[in-house]
Structures are given as structure tokens and as C-alpha cells.
Coordinates of C-alpha atoms in Angstrom, one line a residue:
X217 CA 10.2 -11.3 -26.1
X218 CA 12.8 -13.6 -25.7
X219 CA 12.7 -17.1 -27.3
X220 CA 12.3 -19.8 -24.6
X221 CA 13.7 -22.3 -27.6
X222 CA 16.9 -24.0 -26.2
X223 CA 17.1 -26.0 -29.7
X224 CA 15.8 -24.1 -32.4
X225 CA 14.3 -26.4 -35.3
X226 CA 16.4 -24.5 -37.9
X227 CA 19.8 -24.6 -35.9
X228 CA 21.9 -26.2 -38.5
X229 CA 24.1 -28.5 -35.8
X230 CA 20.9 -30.3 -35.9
X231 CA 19.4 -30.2 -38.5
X232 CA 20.0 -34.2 -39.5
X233 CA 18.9 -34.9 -36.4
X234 CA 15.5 -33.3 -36.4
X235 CA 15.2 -34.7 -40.3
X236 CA 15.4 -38.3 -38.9
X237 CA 12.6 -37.3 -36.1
X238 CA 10.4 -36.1 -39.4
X239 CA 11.6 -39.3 -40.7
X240 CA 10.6 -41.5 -38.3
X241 CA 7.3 -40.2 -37.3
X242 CA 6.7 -39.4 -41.2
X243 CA 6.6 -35.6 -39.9
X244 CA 6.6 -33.1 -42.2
X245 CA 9.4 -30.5 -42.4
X246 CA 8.0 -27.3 -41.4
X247 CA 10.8 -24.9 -42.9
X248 CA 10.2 -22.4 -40.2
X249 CA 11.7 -20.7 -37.4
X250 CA 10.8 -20.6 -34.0
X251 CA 8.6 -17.5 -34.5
X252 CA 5.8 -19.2 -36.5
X253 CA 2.5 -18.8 -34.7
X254 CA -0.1 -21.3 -34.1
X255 CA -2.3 -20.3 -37.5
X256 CA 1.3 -20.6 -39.6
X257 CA 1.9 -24.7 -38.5
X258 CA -1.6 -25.7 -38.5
X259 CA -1.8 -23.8 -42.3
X260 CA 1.4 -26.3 -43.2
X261 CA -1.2 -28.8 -43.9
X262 CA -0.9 -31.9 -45.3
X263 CA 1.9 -33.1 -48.0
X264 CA 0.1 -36.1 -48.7
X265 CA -3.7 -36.0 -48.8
X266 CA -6.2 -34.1 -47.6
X267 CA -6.4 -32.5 -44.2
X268 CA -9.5 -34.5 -42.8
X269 CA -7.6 -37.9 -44.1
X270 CA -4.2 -37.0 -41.8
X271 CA -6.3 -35.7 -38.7
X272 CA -8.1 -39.1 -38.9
X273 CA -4.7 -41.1 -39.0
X274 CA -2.7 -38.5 -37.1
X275 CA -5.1 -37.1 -34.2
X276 CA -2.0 -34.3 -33.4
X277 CA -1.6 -33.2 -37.1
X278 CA -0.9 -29.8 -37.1
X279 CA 0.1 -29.3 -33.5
X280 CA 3.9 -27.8 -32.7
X281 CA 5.1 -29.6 -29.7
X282 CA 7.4 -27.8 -27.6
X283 CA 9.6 -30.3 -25.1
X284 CA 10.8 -29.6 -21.7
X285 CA 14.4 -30.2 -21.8
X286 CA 14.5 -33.0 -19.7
X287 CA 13.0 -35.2 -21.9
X288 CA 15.3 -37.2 -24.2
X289 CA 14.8 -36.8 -28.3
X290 CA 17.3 -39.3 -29.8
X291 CA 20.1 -36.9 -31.4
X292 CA 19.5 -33.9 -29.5
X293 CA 21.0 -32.7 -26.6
X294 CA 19.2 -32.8 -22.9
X295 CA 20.9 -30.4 -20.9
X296 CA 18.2 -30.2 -18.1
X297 CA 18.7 -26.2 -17.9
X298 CA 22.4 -26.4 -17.0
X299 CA 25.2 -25.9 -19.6
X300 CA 27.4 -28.5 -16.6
X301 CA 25.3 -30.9 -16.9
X302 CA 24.8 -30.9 -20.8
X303 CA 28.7 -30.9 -20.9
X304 CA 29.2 -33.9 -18.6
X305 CA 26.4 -36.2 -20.4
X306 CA 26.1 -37.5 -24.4
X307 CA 23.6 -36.5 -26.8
X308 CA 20.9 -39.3 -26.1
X309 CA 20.5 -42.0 -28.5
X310 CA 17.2 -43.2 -27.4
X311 CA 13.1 -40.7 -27.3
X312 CA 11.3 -40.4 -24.5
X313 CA 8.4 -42.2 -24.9
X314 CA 5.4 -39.6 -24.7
X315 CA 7.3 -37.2 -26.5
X316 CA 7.0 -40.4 -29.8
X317 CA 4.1 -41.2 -29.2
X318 CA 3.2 -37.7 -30.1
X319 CA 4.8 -37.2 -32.9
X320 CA 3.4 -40.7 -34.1
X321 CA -0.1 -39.2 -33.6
X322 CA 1.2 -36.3 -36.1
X323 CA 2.3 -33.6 -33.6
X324 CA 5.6 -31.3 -34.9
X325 CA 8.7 -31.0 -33.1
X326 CA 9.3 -27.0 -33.0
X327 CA 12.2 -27.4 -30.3
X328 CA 14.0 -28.0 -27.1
X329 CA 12.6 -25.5 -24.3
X330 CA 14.2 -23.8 -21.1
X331 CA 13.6 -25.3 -17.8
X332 CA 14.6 -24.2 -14.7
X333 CA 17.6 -25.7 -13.5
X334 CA 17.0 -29.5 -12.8
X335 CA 13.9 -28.6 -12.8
X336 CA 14.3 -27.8 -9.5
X337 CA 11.9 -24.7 -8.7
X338 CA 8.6 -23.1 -10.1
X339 CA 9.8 -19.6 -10.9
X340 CA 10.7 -19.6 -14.4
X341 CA 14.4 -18.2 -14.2
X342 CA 17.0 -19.7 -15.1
X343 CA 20.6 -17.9 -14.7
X344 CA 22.5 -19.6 -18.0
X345 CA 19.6 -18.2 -20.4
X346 CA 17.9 -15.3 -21.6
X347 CA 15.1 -14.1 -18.9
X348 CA 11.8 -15.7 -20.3
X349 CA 9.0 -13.5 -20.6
X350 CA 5.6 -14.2 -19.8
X351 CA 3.6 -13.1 -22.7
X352 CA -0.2 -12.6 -21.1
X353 CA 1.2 -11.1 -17.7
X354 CA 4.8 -9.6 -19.4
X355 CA 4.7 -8.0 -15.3
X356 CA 4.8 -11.3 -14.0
X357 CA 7.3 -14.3 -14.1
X358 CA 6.3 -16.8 -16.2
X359 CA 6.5 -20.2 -13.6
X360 CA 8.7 -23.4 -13.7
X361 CA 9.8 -25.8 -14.0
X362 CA 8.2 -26.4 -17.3
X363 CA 8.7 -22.5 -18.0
X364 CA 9.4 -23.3 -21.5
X365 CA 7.3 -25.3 -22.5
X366 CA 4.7 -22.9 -20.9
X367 CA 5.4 -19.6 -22.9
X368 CA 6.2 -21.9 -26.2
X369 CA 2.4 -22.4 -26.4
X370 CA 1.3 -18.7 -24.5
X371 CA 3.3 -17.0 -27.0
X372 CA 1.8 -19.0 -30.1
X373 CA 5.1 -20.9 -30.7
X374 CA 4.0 -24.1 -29.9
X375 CA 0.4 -25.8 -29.6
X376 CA 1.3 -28.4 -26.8
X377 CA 4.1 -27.9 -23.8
X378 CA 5.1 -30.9 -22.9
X379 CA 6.6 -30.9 -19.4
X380 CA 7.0 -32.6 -15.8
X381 CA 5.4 -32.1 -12.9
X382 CA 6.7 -32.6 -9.3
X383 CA 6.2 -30.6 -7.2
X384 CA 3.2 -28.3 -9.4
X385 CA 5.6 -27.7 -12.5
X386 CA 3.1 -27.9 -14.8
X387 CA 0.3 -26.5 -12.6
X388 CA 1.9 -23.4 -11.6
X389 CA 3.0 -22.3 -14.9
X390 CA -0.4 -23.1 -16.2
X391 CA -1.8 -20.5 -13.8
X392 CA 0.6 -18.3 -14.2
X393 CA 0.2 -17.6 -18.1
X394 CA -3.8 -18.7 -18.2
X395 CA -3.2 -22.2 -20.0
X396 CA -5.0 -25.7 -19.4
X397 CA -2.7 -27.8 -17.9
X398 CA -2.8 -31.7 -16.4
X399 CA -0.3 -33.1 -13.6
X400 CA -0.9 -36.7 -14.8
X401 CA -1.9 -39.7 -12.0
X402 CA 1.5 -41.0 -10.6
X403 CA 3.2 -43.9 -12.9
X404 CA 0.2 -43.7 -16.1
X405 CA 3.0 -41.6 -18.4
X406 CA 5.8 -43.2 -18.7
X407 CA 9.5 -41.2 -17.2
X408 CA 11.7 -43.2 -19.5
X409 CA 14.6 -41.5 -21.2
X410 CA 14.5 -38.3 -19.0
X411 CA 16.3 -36.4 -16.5
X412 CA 15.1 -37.4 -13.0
X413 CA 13.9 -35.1 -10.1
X414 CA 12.2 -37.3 -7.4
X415 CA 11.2 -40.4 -9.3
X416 CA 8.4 -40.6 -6.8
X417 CA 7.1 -37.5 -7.3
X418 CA 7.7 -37.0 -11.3
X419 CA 5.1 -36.9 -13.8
X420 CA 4.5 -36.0 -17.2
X421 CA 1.9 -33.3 -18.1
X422 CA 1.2 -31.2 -20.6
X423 CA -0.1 -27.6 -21.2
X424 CA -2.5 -26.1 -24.3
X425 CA -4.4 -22.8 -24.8
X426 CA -7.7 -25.1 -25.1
X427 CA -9.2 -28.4 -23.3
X428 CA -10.2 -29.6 -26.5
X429 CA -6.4 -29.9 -27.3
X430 CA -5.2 -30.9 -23.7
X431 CA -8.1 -34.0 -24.3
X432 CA -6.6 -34.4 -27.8
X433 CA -3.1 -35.3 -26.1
X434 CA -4.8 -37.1 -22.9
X435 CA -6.1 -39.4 -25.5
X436 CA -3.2 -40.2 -27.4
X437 CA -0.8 -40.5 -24.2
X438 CA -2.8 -42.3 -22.1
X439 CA -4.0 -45.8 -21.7
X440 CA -7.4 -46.6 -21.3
X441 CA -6.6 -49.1 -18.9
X442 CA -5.1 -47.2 -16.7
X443 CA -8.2 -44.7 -16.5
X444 CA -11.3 -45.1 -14.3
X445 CA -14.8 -43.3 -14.3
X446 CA -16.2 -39.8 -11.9
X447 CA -20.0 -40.6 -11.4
X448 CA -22.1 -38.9 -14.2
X449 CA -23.5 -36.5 -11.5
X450 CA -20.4 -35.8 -9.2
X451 CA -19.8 -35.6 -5.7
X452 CA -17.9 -32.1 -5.9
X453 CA -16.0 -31.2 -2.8
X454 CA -14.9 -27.8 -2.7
X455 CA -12.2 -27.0 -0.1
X456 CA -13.7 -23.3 0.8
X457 CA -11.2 -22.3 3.6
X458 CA -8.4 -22.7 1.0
X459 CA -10.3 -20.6 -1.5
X460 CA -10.4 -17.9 1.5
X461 CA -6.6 -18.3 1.6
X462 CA -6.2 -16.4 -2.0
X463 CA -5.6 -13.6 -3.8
X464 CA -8.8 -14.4 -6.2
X465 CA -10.8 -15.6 -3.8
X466 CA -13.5 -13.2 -4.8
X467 CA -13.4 -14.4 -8.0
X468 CA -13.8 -18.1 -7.5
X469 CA -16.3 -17.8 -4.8
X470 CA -18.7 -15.9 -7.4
X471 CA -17.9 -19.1 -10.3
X472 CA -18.1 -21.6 -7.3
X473 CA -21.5 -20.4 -6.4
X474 CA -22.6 -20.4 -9.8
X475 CA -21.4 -24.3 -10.0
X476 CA -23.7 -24.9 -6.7
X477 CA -27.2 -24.2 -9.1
X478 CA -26.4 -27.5 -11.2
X479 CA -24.3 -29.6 -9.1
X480 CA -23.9 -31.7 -6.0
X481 CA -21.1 -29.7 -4.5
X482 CA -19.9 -30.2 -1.1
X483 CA -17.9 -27.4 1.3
X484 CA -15.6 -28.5 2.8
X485 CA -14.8 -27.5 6.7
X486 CA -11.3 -26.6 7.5
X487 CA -11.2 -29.9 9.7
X488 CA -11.7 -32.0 6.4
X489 CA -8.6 -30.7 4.5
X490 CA -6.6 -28.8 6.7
X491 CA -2.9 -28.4 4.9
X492 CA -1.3 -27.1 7.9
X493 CA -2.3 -30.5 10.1
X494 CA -1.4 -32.4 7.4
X495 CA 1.8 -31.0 6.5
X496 CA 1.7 -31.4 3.4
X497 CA 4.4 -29.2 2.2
X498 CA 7.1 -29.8 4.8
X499 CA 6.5 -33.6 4.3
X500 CA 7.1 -33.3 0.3
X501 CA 9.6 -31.1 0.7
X502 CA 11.5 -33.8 3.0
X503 CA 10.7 -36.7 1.0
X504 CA 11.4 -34.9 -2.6
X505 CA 14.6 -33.4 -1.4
X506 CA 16.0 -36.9 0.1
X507 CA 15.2 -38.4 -3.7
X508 CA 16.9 -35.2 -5.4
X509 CA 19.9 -35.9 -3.6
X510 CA 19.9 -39.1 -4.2
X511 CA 19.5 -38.7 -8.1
X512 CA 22.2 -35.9 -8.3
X513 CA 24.0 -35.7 -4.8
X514 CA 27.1 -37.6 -6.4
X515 CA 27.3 -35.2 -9.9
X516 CA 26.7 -32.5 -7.9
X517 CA 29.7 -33.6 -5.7
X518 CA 31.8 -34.3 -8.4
X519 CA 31.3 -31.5 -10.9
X520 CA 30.8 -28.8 -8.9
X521 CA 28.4 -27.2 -11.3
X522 CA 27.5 -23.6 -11.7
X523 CA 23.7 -23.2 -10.3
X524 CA 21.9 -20.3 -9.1
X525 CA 22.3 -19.6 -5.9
X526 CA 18.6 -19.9 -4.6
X527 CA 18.5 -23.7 -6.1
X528 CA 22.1 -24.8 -4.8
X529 CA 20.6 -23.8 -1.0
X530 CA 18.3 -26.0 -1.4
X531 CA 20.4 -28.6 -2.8
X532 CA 23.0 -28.0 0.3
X533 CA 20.3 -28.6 2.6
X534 CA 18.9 -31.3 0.5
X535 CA 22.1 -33.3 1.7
X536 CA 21.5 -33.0 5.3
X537 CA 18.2 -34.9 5.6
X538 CA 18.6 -37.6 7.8
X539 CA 17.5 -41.3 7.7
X540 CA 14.8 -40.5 10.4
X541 CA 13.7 -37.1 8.4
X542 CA 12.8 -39.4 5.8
X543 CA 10.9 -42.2 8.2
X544 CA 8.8 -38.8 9.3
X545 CA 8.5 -37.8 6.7
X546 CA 6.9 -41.1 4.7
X547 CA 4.7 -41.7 8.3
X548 CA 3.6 -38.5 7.5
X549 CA 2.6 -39.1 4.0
X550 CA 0.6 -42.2 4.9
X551 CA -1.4 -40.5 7.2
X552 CA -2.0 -37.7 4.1
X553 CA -2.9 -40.4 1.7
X554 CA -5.1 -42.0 4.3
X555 CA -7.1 -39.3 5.0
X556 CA -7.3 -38.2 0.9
X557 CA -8.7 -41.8 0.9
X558 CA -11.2 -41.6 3.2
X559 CA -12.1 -37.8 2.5
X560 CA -12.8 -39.4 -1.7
X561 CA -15.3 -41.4 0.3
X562 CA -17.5 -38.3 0.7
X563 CA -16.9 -36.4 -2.8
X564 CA -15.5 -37.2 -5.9
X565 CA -13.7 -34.5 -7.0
X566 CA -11.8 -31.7 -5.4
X567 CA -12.1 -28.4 -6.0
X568 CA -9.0 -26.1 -4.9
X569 CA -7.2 -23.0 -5.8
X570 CA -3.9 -24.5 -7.8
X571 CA -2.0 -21.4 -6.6
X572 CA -2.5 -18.6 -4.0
X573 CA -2.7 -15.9 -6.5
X574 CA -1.5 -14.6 -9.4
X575 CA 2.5 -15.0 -10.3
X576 CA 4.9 -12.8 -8.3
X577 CA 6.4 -9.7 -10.4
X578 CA 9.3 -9.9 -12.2
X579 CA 11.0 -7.1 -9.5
X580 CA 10.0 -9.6 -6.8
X581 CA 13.1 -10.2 -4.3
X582 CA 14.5 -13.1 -3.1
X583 CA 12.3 -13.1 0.3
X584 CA 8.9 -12.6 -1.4
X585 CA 9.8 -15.6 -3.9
X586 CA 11.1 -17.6 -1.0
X587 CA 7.5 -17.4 0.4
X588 CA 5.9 -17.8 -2.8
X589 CA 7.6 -21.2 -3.0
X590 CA 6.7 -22.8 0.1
X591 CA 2.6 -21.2 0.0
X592 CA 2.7 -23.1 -3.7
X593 CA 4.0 -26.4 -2.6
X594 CA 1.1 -25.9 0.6
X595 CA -1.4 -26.3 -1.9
X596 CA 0.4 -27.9 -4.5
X597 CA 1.7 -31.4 -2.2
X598 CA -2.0 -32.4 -1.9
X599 CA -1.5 -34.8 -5.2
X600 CA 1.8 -35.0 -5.3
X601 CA 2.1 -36.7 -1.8
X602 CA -0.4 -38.9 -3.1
X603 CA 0.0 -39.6 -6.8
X604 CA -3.2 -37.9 -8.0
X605 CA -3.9 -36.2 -11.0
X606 CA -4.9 -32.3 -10.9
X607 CA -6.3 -30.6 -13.7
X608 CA -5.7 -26.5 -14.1
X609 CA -8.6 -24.5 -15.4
X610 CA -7.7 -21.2 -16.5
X611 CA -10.6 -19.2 -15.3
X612 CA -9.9 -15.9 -14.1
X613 CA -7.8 -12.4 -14.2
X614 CA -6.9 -10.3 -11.9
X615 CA -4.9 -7.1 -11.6
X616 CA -4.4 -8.0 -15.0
X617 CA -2.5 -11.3 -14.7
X618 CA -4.2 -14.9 -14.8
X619 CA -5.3 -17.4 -12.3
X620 CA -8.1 -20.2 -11.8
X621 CA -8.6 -23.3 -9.9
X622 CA -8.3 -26.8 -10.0
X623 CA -10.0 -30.0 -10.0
X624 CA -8.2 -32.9 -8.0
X625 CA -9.5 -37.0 -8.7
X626 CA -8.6 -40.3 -7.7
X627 CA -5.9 -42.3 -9.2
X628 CA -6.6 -42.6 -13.0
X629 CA -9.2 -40.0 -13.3
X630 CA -7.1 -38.1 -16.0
X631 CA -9.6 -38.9 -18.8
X632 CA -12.6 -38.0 -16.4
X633 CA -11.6 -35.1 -15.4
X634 CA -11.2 -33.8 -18.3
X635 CA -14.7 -34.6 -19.6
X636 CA -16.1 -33.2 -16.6
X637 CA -14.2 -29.7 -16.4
X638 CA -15.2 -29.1 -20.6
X639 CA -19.0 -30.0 -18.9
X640 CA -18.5 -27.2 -15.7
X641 CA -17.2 -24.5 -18.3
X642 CA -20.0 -24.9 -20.9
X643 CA -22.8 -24.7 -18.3

């Protein structure tokens, strides 16, 4: 299996660097490479103290963090998965702010991870480095943008992948390689000191094996004033015609109607969240592409950079939208928020497939990934059109390869959601 490490901890270039982080964040040195498992960094233990005295201070003690590289880490290289763009920016001198407030809360840094170029698709291949591998489906790709960051923690590298999310970048990957993952609410994490995609769009999320881990990380990342409450006895609405849209659909219709004995769960027609009408993914994919542009149009222009060829279509048409694609486009995504707004009226919380089946093979071609794309953003556009947070339950496996579902709130119900999905799965 290949290493989805971009910066190793123990590459010597470094090293300095990676001692101030430890520094800093009074980390301590973990003296490993970037095989250690999960067992081998929690067993690194405390160099001061007992265990149960850092773990009350330091809430992430223990945890390896693996970072998406498009996050900044003051001294370290961001080369936002293309060896142009390293080359035409300087090492960073400042940290993104999630990624310290992590490592304040006793989390350690185990590297830099691959990301598809930009960030701009949700495959998981990226030309310029070794083919990641995804280590519970090996069959499978592994998902992207966040690929990294996403087989990090699969493969027992990492605890925590920290990545973005804008278009489903940490939602595919997460049901792709059967990890929790959370597409934070729109503007609660902080995008300071990293490489933009569509700053409307972008979020931060995070990825774990567990939910008691993904909570341990909500709770250190996010504000509590930036979190509201989901009724103790939830409105659930579960979007069934989608559900008939999937691979798995077998299986989540058997754990859905398990969930219908102890809950107030709601189907929704096809009327009530019809993605087609609604358009969602054509109007993302207008509104993000006008913002990508916008970001990188010039760089791209100037540098001429060496991307894969699937990406640089889309950036070449990325360039073409027009003034009144974009007027659409946002008319289109008011009536999308509008109706999200008055459909949260009737239910709570959303229930819907995060991805229409299992990942595509490895042997896919071009045509089949194509598609695979623009069903994904379908399903995926619902809360990034309109800021929500969507949490990734890792449920289910089938032909040998995982999948799940998802749970979609209102604006701010990170925290809740997460106390609510550890409440479905332990019933």
C-alpha cells in the first residue's frame, strides 16, 4: 500500500520545522515513521504525567492527525496536490487555525497528506503521486478530495483526517473507505491560512474510524455558540425516493425500517425533495466553478501548470461561465435554500444516501467516473448549496466495499447531530 504521506514526520528537510510544531503545542516527539499504527501512537503515552492527567488537559492526546494539504502548517510546504503550485508559492509562515487548535488539545502531527489536485474532484487520484490505495475496498478508489487524509486514518496511520469539504470531499471519501465523517455548517470552522476552492462552498471536516473520536474533535473545533439544539425526540425526514435511487438501497431500507419502531420518522414524497427540480447539482456546479475561477483563473493563466486532464476540462470550462450563468445560477439557489427552509419546517433532520453506491473500481474509465461525478454532486449539493452540515454514518457493505447514509440539520447542528447519530446506532 502506498503511503498517502506527502510530508513524512521523519523527512529530515523538516525535521526543525515539525520540532517547533511539538514545541509549540508542547507535543511530544513520536520518533516514528509514517507506518505506525493507531495502538503504536496512542501507546507513546505521556512524557510528563500520567495518562488520565494529559487526556484531562489535552482532550486529543494520543490521536495522530493527518492534514489535507491545503491547510497551512507554519514551516511546511502546502502544495495543494500540484508540484506547480508548490513551486510558485513559499513555505507558509503562519497554521491554519483548526489544524492548532488540535494540536493544542494534544493531537500529533503524523504529516502532510495527498489531495486531489486543487482539491478539485472526489476521486482520489492524483497524477504527480503514487496511486493511493483504498485499504478496506483495495478494488475500489479511495475518494477525494480529502483522499489522504481519508486512508491516513483507514489504514491506521492517522486517528483524525483533517480535510475540506466542497462539494462532498469529506463525505464521499468517508463512504468510500467506511469512516465517520462531518461536512461542518458553512463559516463555524474557520478557512484561514488555506488553499481556497470556492470560498462559498469550503468547509472544514474531519474523518475518524469512531464517533466517539469524530465528537472528541467536534468538541474541541467548534464553538458552542455557534451550535443550536435537534428536539430530544426528532422529527426524522427520510428522503425514500433517493434511497430507491442506490446501489444499497436494500440495505438502508431494512436499517431505516428498523429506525421507524423508536422514532418519529417522516417519508418523504418525491415532490418534497426532488433533486432533479431543484437542480441542485447543475446550480453548484455553476456557482462553484465561477468561484474556482476566480480563485485560480489568473495562476492558472500564468503558470500554465501541469494538471490531469479530467480536472483542467473542467477548469477550461470553468472559464466560460458567464455573468448571467452565475445570476441563474444564485436565483436558483435561493429557491433551493427556500424550499430546505420551509421543508426543516416539517422534520428536523434529513435522512439521505451520502453517495449512490459504493466507490467506482479502480479499472473504471473515464466515462463511468464522469457519471460518478455528477450522480455524487446530485446528492451531495443539497448542504452545500445551502451551508448545512451533513454527517456520514458508516453503516453498511456491499459487494464487499462500504457505504451508509447520512444525516443532514439546520445551520449549526454539528454538535447535535452528532449526539443523535451515537443515539440511532446504539438502539
Amino acid at each position: 500500500m502506498s503511503s498517502p504521506f506527502v510530508l513524512k514526520p521523519c523527512d529530515a528537510k523538516f525535521t526543525q520545522a515539525i520540532k517547533n510544531l511539538e514545541a509549540t503545542f508542547n507535543g511530544i516527539s513520536n520518533g516514528e515513521d509514517e507506518t505506525s499504527s493507531s495502538v503504536n501512537v496512542a501507546c507513546q503515552g505521556v512524557a510528563d504525567g500520567t495518562t488520565k492527567a494529559r487526556n484531562a488537559a489535552k482532550p486529543l492526546s494520543g490521536l495522530g492527525l493527518a492534514v489535507k494539504d491545503l491547510f497551512d502548517v507554519e514551516g511546511l510546504p502546502t502544495a495543494a496536490g500540484n508540484p506547480d503550485w508548490l513551486a510558485t508559492h513559499s513555505v507558509p509562515k503562519s497554521t491554519n487555525s483548526c489544524v492548532a487548535n488540535m494540536l493544542e488539545a494534544g493531537a500529533t502531527f503524523k504529516g502532510k497528506t495527498i489531495t486531489d489536485e486543487l482539491a478539485y474532484s472526489l476521486h482520489g487520484q492524483n497524477k504527480h503521486y503514487e496511486t493511493l490505495v483504498n485499504p478496506v475496498a483495495p478494488a475500489h478508489i479511495p475518494g477525494g478530495s480529502s483522499s489522504g487524509s481519508a486512508v491516513a486514518v483507514s489504514a491506521h496511520l492517522a486517528d483524525i483526517g483533517l480535510g475540506t469539504d466542497t462539494g462532498g470531499s469529506i463525505r464521499v471519501p468517508s463512504s468510500y473507505q467506511g469512516l465517520w465523517g462531518l461536512r461542518t455548517t458553512h463559516g463555524v470552522v474557520a478557512c484561514d491560512n488555506m488553499v481556497a476552492l470556492a470560498p462559498s462552498f469550503d468547509t472544514v471536516g474531519w474523518m475518524t474510524r469512531d464517533l466517539d473520536t469524530l465528537a472528541k474533535v467536534a468538541d474541541v473545533c467548534l464553538e458552542s455558540a455557534t451550535q443550536t439544539d435537534i428536539p430530544n425526540e426528532p422529527r426524522l425526514g427520510i428522503a425514500t425516493h433517493l434511497f430507491e435511487q442506490t446501489a444499497h438501497k436494500s440495505l438502508c431500507k431494512t436499517w431505516l425500517k428498523a429506525l421507524e419502531d423508536n422514532n418519529n420518522c417522516i417519508a418523504l414524497p418525491e415532490a418534497r425533495l426532488n433533486l432533479n427540480t431543484l437542480q441542485t447539482a447543475a446550480t453548484f456546479r455553476t456557482l462553484q466553478g465561477n468561484e474556482i475561477w476566480q480563485q485560480h483563473g489568473e495562476w492558472i493563466e500564468n503558470t500554465q501548470p501541469d494538471i490531469a486532464n479530467d480536472i483542467m476540462v473542467r477548469l477550461d470550462w470553468c472559464k466560460t461561465i458567464t455573468t448571467q450563468d452565475v445570476e441563474q445560477a444564485k436565483a436558483q439557489q435561493t429557491v433551493v435554500i427556500n424550499h430546505l427552509n420551509t421543508l426543516f419546517e416539517e422534520v428536523d433532520v434529513l435522512v439521505v444516501p451520502t453517495t449512490p453506491g459504493v466507490a467506482p473500481r479502480c479499472d473504471a474509465d473515464d466515462t463511468t467516473l464522469a457519471n460518478d461525478r455528477n450522480a455524487l454532486l446530485a446528492f451531495t449539493a443539497v448542504a452545500g448549496l445551502a451551508g448545512l452540515p451533513q454527517l456520514h454514518l458508516p453503516l453498511f457493505t456491499l459487494h464487499k466495499a462500504p457505504c451508509g447514509l447520512s444525516l443532514v440539520g439546520k445551520k449549526g447542528n454539528d454538535l447535535a447531530l452528532l449526539a443523535l447519530a451515537k443515539t440511532l446506532t446504539n438502539r
